[in-house]
Every structure is written in structure tokens, then in C-alpha cells.
Tab-separated table of C-alpha atoms in Angstrom:
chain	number	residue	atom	x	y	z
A	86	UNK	CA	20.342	-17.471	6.591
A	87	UNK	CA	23.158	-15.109	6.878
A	88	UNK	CA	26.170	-13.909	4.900
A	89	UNK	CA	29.255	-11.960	6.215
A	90	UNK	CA	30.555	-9.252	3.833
A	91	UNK	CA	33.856	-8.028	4.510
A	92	UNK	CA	35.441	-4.739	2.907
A	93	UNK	CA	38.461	-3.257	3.034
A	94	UNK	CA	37.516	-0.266	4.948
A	95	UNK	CA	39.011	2.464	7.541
A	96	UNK	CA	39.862	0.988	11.088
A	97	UNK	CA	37.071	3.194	12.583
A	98	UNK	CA	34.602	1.261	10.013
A	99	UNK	CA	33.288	-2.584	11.192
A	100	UNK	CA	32.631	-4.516	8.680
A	101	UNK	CA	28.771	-5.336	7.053
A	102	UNK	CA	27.089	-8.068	7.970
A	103	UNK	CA	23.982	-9.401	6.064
A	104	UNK	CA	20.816	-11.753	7.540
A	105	UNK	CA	18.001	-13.011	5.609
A	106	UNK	CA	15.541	-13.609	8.533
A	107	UNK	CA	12.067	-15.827	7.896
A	108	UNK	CA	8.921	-15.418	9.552
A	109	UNK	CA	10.646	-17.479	12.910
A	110	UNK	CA	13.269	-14.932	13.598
A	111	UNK	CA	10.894	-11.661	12.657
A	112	UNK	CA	9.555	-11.254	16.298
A	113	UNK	CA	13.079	-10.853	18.162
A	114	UNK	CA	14.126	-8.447	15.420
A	115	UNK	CA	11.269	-6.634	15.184
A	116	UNK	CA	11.790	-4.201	18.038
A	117	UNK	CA	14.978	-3.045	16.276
A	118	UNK	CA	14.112	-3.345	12.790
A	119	UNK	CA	10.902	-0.469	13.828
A	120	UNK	CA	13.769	1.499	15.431
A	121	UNK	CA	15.901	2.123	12.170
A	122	UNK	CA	12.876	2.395	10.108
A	123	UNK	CA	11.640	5.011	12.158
A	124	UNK	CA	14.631	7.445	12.516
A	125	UNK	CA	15.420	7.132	8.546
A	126	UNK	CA	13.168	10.100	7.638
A	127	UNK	CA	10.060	11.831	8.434
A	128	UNK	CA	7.830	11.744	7.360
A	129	UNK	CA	7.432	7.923	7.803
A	130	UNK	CA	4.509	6.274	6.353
A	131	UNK	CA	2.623	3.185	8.520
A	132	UNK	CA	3.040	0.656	5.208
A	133	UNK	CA	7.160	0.649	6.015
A	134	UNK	CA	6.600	-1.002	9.531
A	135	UNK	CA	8.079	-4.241	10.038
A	136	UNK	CA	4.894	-5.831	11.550
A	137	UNK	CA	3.277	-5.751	7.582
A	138	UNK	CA	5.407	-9.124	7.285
A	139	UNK	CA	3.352	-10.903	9.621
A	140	UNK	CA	0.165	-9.392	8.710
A	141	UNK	CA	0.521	-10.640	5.218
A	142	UNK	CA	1.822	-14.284	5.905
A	143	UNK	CA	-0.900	-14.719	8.193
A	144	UNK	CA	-3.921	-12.977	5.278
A	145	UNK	CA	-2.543	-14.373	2.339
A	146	UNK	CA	-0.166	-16.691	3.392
A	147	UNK	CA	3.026	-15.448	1.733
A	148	UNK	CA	6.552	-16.913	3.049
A	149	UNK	CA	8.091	-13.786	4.507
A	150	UNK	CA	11.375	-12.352	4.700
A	151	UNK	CA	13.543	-9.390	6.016
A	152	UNK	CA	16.862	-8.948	5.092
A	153	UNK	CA	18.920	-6.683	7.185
A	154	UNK	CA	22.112	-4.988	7.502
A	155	UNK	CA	24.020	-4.841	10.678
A	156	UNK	CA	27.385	-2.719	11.317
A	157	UNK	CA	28.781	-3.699	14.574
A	158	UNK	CA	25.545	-4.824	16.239
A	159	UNK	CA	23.668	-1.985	14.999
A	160	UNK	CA	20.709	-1.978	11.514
A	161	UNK	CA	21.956	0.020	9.140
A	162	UNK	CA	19.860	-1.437	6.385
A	163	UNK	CA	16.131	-3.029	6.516
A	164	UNK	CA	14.887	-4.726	2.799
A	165	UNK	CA	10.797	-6.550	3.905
A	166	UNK	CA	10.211	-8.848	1.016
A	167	UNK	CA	7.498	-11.031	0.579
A	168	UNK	CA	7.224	-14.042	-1.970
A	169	UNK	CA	3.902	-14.754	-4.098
A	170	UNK	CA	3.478	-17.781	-5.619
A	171	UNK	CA	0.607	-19.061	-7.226
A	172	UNK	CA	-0.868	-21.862	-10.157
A	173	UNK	CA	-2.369	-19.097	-12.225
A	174	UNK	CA	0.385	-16.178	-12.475
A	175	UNK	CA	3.918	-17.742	-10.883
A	176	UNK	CA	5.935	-17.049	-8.436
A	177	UNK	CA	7.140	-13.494	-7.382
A	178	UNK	CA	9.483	-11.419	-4.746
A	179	UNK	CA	7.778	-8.577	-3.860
A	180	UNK	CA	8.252	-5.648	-1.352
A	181	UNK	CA	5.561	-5.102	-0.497
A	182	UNK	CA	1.875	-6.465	-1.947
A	183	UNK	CA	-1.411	-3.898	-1.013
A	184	UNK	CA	1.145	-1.061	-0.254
A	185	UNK	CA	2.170	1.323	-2.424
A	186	UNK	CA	5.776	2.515	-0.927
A	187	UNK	CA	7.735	0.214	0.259
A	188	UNK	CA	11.511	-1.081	-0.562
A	189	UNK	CA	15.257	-0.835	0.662
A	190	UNK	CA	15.691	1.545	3.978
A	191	UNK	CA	19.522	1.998	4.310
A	192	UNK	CA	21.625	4.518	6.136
A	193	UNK	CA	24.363	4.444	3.349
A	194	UNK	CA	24.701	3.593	-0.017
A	195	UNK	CA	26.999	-0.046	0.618
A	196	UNK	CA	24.573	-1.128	2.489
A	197	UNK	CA	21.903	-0.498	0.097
A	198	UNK	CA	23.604	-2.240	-2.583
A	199	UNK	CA	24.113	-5.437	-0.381
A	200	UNK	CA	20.466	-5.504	0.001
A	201	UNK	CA	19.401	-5.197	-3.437
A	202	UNK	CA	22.270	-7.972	-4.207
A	203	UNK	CA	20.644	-10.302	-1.617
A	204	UNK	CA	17.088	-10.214	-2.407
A	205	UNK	CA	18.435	-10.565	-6.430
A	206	UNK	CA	20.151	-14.141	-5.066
A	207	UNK	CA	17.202	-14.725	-3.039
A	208	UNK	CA	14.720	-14.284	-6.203
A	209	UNK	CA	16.970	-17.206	-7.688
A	210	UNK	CA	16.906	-19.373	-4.862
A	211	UNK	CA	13.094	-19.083	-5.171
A	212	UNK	CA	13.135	-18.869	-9.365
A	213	UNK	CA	11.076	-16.094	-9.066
A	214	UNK	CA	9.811	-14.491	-12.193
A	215	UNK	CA	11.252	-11.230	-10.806
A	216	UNK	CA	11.987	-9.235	-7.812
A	217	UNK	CA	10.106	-6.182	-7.634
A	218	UNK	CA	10.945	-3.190	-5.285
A	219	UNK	CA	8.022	-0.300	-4.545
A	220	UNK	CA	10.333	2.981	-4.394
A	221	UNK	CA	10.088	6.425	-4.711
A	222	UNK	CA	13.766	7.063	-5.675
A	223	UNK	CA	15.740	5.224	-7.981
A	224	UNK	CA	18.460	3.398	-6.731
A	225	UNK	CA	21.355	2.463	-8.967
A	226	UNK	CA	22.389	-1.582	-9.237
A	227	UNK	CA	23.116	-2.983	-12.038
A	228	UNK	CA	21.171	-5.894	-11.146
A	229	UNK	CA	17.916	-3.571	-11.338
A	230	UNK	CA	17.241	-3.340	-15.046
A	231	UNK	CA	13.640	-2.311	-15.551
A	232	UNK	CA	11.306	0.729	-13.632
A	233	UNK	CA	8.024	1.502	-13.843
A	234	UNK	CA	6.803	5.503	-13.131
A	235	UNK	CA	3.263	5.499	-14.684
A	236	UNK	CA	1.934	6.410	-11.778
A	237	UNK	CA	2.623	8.992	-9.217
A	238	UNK	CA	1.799	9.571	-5.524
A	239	UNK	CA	-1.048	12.187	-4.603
A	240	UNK	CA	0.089	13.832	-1.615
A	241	UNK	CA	-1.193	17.121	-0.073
A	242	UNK	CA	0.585	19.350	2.898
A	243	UNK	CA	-1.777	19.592	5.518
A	244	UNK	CA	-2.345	23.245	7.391
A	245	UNK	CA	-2.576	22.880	11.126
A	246	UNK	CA	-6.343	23.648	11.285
A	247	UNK	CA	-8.901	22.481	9.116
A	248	UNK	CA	-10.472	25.851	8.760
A	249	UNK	CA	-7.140	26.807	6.606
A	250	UNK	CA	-7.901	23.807	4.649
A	251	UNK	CA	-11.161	24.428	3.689
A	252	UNK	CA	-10.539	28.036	2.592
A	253	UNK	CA	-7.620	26.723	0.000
A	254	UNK	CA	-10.403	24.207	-1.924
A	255	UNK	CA	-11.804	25.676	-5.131
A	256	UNK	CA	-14.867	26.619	-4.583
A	257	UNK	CA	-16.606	23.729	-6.489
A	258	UNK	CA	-14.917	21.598	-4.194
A	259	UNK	CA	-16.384	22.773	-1.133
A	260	UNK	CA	-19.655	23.381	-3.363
A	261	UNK	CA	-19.478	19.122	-3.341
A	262	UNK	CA	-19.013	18.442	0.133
A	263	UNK	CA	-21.938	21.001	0.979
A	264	UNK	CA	-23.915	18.828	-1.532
A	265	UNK	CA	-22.795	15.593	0.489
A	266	UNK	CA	-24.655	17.156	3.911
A	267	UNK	CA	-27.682	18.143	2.473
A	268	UNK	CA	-28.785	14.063	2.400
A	269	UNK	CA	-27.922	13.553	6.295
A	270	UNK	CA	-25.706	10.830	5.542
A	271	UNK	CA	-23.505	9.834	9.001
A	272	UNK	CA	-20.129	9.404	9.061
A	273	UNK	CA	-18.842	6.968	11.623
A	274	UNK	CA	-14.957	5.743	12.794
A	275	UNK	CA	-14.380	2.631	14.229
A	276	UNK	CA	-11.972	-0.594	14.275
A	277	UNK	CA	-12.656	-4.332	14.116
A	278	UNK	CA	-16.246	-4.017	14.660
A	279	UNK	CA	-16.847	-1.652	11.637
A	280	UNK	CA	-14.700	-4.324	9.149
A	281	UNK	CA	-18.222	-5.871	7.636
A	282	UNK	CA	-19.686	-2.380	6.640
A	283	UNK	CA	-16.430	-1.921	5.283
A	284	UNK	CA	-16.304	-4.425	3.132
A	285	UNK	CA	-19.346	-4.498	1.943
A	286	UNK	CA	-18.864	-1.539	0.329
A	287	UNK	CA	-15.489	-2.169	-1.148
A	288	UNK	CA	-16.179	-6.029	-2.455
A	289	UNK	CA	-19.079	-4.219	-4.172
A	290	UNK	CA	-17.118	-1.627	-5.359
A	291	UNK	CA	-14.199	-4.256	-6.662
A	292	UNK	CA	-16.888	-5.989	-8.491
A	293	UNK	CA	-17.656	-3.102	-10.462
A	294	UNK	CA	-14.204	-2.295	-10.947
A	295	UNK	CA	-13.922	-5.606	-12.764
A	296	UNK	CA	-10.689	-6.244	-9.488
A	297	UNK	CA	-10.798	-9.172	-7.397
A	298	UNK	CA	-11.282	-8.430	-3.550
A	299	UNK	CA	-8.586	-8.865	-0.939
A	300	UNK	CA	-10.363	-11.215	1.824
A	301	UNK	CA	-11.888	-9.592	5.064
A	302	UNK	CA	-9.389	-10.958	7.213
A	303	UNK	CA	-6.548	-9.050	5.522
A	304	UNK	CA	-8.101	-5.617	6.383
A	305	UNK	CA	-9.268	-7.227	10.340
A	306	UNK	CA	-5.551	-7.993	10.939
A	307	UNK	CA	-4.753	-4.573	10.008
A	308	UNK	CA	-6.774	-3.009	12.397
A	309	UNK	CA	-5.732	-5.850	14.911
A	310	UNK	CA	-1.727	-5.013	14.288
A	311	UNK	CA	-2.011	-0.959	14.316
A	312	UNK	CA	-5.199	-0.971	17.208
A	313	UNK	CA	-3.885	2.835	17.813
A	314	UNK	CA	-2.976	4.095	13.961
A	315	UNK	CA	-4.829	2.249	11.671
A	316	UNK	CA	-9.168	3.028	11.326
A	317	UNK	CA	-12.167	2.894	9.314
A	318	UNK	CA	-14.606	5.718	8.396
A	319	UNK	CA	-17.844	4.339	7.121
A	320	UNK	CA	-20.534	6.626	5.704
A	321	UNK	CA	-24.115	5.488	5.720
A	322	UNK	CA	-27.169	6.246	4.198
A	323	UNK	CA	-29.536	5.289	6.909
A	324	UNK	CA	-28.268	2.116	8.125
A	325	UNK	CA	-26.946	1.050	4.579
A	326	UNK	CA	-23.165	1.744	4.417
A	327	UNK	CA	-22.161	3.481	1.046
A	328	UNK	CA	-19.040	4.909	1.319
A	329	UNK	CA	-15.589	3.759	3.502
A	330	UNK	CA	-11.768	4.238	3.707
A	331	UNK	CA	-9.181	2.542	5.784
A	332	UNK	CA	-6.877	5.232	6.993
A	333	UNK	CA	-3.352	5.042	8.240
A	334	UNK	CA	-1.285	7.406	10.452
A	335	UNK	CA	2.270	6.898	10.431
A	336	UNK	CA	5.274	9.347	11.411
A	337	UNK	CA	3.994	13.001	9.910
A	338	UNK	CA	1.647	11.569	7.460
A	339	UNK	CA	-1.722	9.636	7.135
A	340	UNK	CA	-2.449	7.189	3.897
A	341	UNK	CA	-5.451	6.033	2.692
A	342	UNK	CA	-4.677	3.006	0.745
A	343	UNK	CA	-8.041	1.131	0.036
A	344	UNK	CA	-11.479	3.760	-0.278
A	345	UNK	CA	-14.458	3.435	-1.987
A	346	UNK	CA	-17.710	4.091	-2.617
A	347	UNK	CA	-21.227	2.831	-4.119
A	348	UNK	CA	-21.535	4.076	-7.777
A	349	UNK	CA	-25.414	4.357	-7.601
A	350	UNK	CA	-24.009	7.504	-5.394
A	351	UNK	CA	-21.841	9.170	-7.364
A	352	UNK	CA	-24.271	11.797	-7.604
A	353	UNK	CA	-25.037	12.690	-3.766
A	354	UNK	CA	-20.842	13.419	-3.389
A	355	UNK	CA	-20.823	10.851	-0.541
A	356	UNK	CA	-17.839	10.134	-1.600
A	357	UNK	CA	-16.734	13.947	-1.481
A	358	UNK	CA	-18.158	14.090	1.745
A	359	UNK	CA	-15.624	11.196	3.131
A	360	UNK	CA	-13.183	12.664	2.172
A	361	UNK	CA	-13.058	15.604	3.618
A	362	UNK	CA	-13.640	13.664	6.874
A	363	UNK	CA	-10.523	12.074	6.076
A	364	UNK	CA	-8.668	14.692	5.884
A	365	UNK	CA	-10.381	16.534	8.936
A	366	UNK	CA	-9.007	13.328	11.028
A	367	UNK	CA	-5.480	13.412	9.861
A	368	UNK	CA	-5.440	17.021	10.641
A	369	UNK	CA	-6.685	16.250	14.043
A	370	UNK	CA	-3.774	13.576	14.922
A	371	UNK	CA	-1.533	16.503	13.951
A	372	UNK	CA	-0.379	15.007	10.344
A	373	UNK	CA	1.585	17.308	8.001
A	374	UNK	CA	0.706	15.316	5.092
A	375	UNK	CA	-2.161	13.556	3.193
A	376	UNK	CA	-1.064	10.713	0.800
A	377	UNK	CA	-3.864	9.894	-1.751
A	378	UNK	CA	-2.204	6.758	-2.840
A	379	UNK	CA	-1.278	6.389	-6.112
A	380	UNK	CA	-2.892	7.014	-9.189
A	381	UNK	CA	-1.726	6.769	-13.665
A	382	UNK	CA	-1.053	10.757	-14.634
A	383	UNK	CA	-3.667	12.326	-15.910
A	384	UNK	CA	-5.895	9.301	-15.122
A	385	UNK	CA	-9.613	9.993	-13.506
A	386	UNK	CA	-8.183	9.081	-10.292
A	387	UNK	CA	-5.139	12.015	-10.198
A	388	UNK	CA	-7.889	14.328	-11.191
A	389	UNK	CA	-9.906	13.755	-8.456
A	390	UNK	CA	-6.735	13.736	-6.148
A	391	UNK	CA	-5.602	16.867	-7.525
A	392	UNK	CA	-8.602	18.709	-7.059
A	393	UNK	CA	-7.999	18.834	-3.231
A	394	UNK	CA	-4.647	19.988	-3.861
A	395	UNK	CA	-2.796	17.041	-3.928
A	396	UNK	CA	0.840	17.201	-6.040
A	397	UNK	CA	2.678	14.222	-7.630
A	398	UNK	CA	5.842	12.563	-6.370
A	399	UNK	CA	7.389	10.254	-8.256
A	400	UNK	CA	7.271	6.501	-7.453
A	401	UNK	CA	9.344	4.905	-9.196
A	402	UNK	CA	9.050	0.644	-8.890
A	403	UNK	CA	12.306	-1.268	-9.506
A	404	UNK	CA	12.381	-4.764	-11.091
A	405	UNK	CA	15.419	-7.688	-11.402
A	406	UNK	CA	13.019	-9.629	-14.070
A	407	UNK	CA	14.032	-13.100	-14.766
A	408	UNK	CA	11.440	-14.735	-16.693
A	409	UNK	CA	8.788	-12.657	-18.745
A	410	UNK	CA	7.846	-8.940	-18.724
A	411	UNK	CA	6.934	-6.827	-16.154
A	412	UNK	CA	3.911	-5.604	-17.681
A	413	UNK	CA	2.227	-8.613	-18.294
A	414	UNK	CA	1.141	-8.940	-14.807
A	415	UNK	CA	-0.332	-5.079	-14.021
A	416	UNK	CA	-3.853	-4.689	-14.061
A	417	UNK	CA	-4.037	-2.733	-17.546
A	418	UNK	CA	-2.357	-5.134	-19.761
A	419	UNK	CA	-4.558	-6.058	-22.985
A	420	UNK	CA	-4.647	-9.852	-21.912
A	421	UNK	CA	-6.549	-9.296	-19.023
A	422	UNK	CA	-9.208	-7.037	-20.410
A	423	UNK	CA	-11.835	-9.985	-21.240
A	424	UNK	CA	-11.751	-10.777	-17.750
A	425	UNK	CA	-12.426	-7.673	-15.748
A	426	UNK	CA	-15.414	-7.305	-18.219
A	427	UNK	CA	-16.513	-10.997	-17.385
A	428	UNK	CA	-15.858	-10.171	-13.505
A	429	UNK	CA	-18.176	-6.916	-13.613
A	430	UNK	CA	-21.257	-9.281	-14.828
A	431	UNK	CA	-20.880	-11.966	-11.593
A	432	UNK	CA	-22.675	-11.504	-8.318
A	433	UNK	CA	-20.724	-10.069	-5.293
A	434	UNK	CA	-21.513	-12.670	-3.624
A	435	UNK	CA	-19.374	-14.907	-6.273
A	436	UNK	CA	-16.547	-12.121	-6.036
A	437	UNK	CA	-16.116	-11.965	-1.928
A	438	UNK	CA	-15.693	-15.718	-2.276
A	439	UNK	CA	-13.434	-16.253	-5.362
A	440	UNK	CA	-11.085	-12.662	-5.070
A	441	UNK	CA	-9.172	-13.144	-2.557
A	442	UNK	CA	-7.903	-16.502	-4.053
A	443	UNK	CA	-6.733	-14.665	-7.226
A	444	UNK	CA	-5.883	-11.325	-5.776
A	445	UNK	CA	-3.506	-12.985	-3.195
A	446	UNK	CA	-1.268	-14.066	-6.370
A	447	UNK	CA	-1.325	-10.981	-7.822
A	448	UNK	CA	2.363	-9.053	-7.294
């Protein structure tokens, strides 16, 4: 699908020209579409490259779409959408599931407001219940009614050595991670073949959370896509794994968007002890940055964050709602309370097959 815009502009200026491409057309754009995302900013995080499309038609089976901008041949605008539809919750336009930054890339302001207007008509064209856009900055459309900043990203600056690091943690802190040694738990980093440890711990850990799982394959196509910037760390007690993160290095800065850990060892600071191993590696590819992921102000989870000196930055998610609220579809809404308590009680087992039927129509 495409659509020619033409504006009265300078001489100098060519006009815009819009393209909705589907899955079939991604691969021939792709090349360019990493090129413009790349040299937008720095730093660039790994969850705004192009190739996430793919991944996620192919995991959860989501039609696909990127909508670009071109201005005389050249991108000048980049919008990766995906639509969710399912027989429980609905349909829904999203950019982009698992990831929490994502959204219009545009080198000026036009062509970020022929983006937004786009995916608005395409949101129609597939009566979704709304479009939803994962930004940090608000952009101004009139089309874009409703935000959500709840929640904030967790980042930290990173020091070039991790010897600078360690010296700027409180001292209970580094009082933790000493208390994660003492057990002679190992920490190991791998790719494909560490995926099962992996998930055993996190499908465990989902349980508990009362969350359905995302299915293996999801976090195996991951590692298949980014071989060279995308790992696991798995820490194990013996040769049970109890503890493990997925890790991303992009341009500058390294994310961590799924980590977790067996509750039974809370108390050991396994969990303290992966993480500074995380934060060792990112230092080591030469990141400037740490990003935490996201977490509710205040919440448990921006405590923890912010006791390794993380800061918030606002991320602010912008909606085009058609049909229904916003809210009624995040994780804390009232409705859905019964369930997670129901969903704690059943047998991983139960969970690892069931979740990733749900979770994949979850926005």
C-alpha cells in the first residue's frame, strides 16, 4: 500500500511520500529502514531495529507492518506496527508488543505527523480497538487523544570501568552481591543453547507472578536474529538454574527486558548477584548506559532499580482509542485480579503450555 502526499513546499523541498509495507516487502527495505533508525540518535536501543517485525510474526504470529516516509528516494520517517488480534481481548495496533520503547522515528516533524495519520487510518482499516504507540516523548496529533506515564524507564550512566561502578553503590548494595558469592553459585552466558535454563526459570517465575509466559520460541528467535547483540546470563545453583536475564546491546546502551529469578532465593541475593554481572558485561562491550526497563514510580520494582543508581525518564505511551478504554487491558486493572490469583495456584507445567496463547493477545 502506498499514498503520495504532496505539499506546497520550497523548490529545494521534494515532496513526501508514504508506504505501508507488509511482512512481503520488509526484507528489501530492511537494509535502509536499519540505516535511518540508526543515525536518528544515540544512544539507540536494540528493540527499535527493523528485524523485531519478523521476529514477532514468526513467535506470535502477528500481521506486520512498517510504514515509512521517503523524501526523494531517501527514509525520513520509520513507524514498525504490529496488529494483535485475538477471541479473548480484540484486536489491537501496537508498536511494539514485549518492548518497552518503541514508536515513530522521523527526521522532521511533517513527516512524523504523516505517520501517526497513517497508522490512525490503518487502525480503521483493521477496526482496531486502538492504536497504541510506546514513546518516550510526546508527540502532538490531534488524532492521539489519550497517554499513559505511570511508569518510567530505569536507566543508569555507565563509568568506563567497572571498578568506578562498584565504588558509587551504597554500601548495602555491594554488601548484597558479596552475600550472592558466598553460596558459589556460577554465572554462565550463552545463546540458543542456554534458552531451556532460561526459561525455566522465567515460566516459573511468571507463574508466581500470576503473568502468562511468552513461548520459548519467541526468546530462541531473538537470539537467532541478534546472534552478535542479544545473550543470556543464567545463574545456577549447582546444576539447577535459578536466576537469568536476556540482555540486549544496541547503539550506546544495553537493555534487559525480561529477568528473573526463583523466589525460594530471594534470600541468597542471586538475583543481586546477576545483576551486577549484567552490568559488568555491558560495561565490557563499552555501553554508556544501562536501561532497567520499566517499572510504576515508587513501585517495588523502581526501588530495586534505583538502588543501583538508576534515574527515571519519562515514557510516555500514546493511544488513538476507538472502542473501549485503554486501561482495561493493562495488567493492573481490577477485572483481571481474580485471575492472576487463580494463575499463581496452577502447575508450571499448565502455564508454559497455556501462556503463550493468552500472552500473545495481550497489547
Amino acid at each position: 500500500m502506498s499514498i503520495r502526499i504532496i505539499r506546497r513546499m520550497p523548490p529545494s523541498d521534494a515532496e513526501l511520500v508514504v508506504h505501508v509495507h507488509t511482512r512481503a516487502a520488509l526484507a528489501s527495505r530492511l537494509p535502509a529502514l536499519l540505516e535511518f533508525v540508526l543515525a536518528s540518535g544515540s544512544p539507540m536501543p536494540l528493540s527499535k531495529h527493523p528485524a523485531w517485525l519478523e521476529i514477532f510474526h514468526e513467535t506470535l504470529g502477528h500481521d506486520v507492518y512498517a510504514i515509512e516516509v521517503l523524501r526523494a528516494s531517501r527514509t525520513v520517517g520509520f513507524l514498525p506496527l504490529a496488529f494483535i488480534s485475538s477471541f479473548l481481548f480484540g484486536r489491537f495496533l501496537v508498536s511494539l508488543p514485549y518492548l518497552n520503547t518503541n514508536g515513530v522515528v522521523s527526521a522532521c516533524p511533517e513527516a512524523a505527523a504523516i505517520l501517526i495519520a497513517r497508522a490512525v487510518a490503518l487502525a480503521e482499516e483493521r477496526n482496531a480497538r486502538y492504536l497504541e504507540l510506546r514513546h518516550e516523548a510526546p508527540l502532538v496529533h490531534a488524532d492521539l487523544g489519550v497517554s499513559l506515564t505511570s511508569k518510567v524507564h530505569m536507566r543508569l550512566p555507565l563509568p568506563g570501568h567497572e571498578a568506578a561502578l562498584w565504588k558509587s553503590f551504597d554500601p548495602r548494595v555491594r554488601n548484597q552481591i558479596r552475600k550472592g558469592e558466598k553460596p558459589g553459585f556460577t554465572i554462565k552466558w550463552g545463546g540458543v543453547e542456554s534458552v531451556d535454563a532460561f526459561y525455566q526459570v522465567l515460566s516459573e517465575n511468571m507463574r508466581d507472578l500470576g503473568t502468562p509466559v511468552y513461548a520459548c520460541s519467541l526468546f530462541r528467535e531473538i537470539l537467532q536474529t541478534f546472534a552478535s547483540d542479544a545473550e543470556l546470563c543464567v545463574v545456577r545453583d549447582g546444576p539447577r538454574p535459578i536466576a537469568a536475564a536476556l540482555l540486549l546491546h544496541g547503539k550506546g546502551i544495553t537493555e534487559v527486558p525480561t529477568a528473573s529469578s526463583l523466589k525460594e532465593y530471594n534470600s541468597s541475593c542471586a538475583n543481586m548477584l546477576m545483576y551486577w554481572h549484567l552490568l559488568q558485561r555491558a560495561i565490557s562491550r563499552g555501553q554508556a548506559t544501562f536501561d532497567f526497563g520499566r517499572s510504576t514510580l515508587d513501585g517495588p520494582t523502581f526501588k530495586f532499580k534505583k538502588q543501583w543508581g538508576a534515574q527515571p525518564h519519562p515514557a510516555v505511551w500514546q493511544y488513538h482509542v476507538r472502542e473501549g478504554s485503554v486501561g482495561e487491558m493493562r495488567p493492573d486493572s481490577p477485572r483481571y485480579q481474580r485471575a492472576i490469583r487463580l494463575w499463581q495456584k496452577l502447575p508450571v507445567a499448565v502455564t508454559r503450555l497455556l501462556g503463550p496463547h493468552i500472552v500473545r493477545g495481550i497489547p
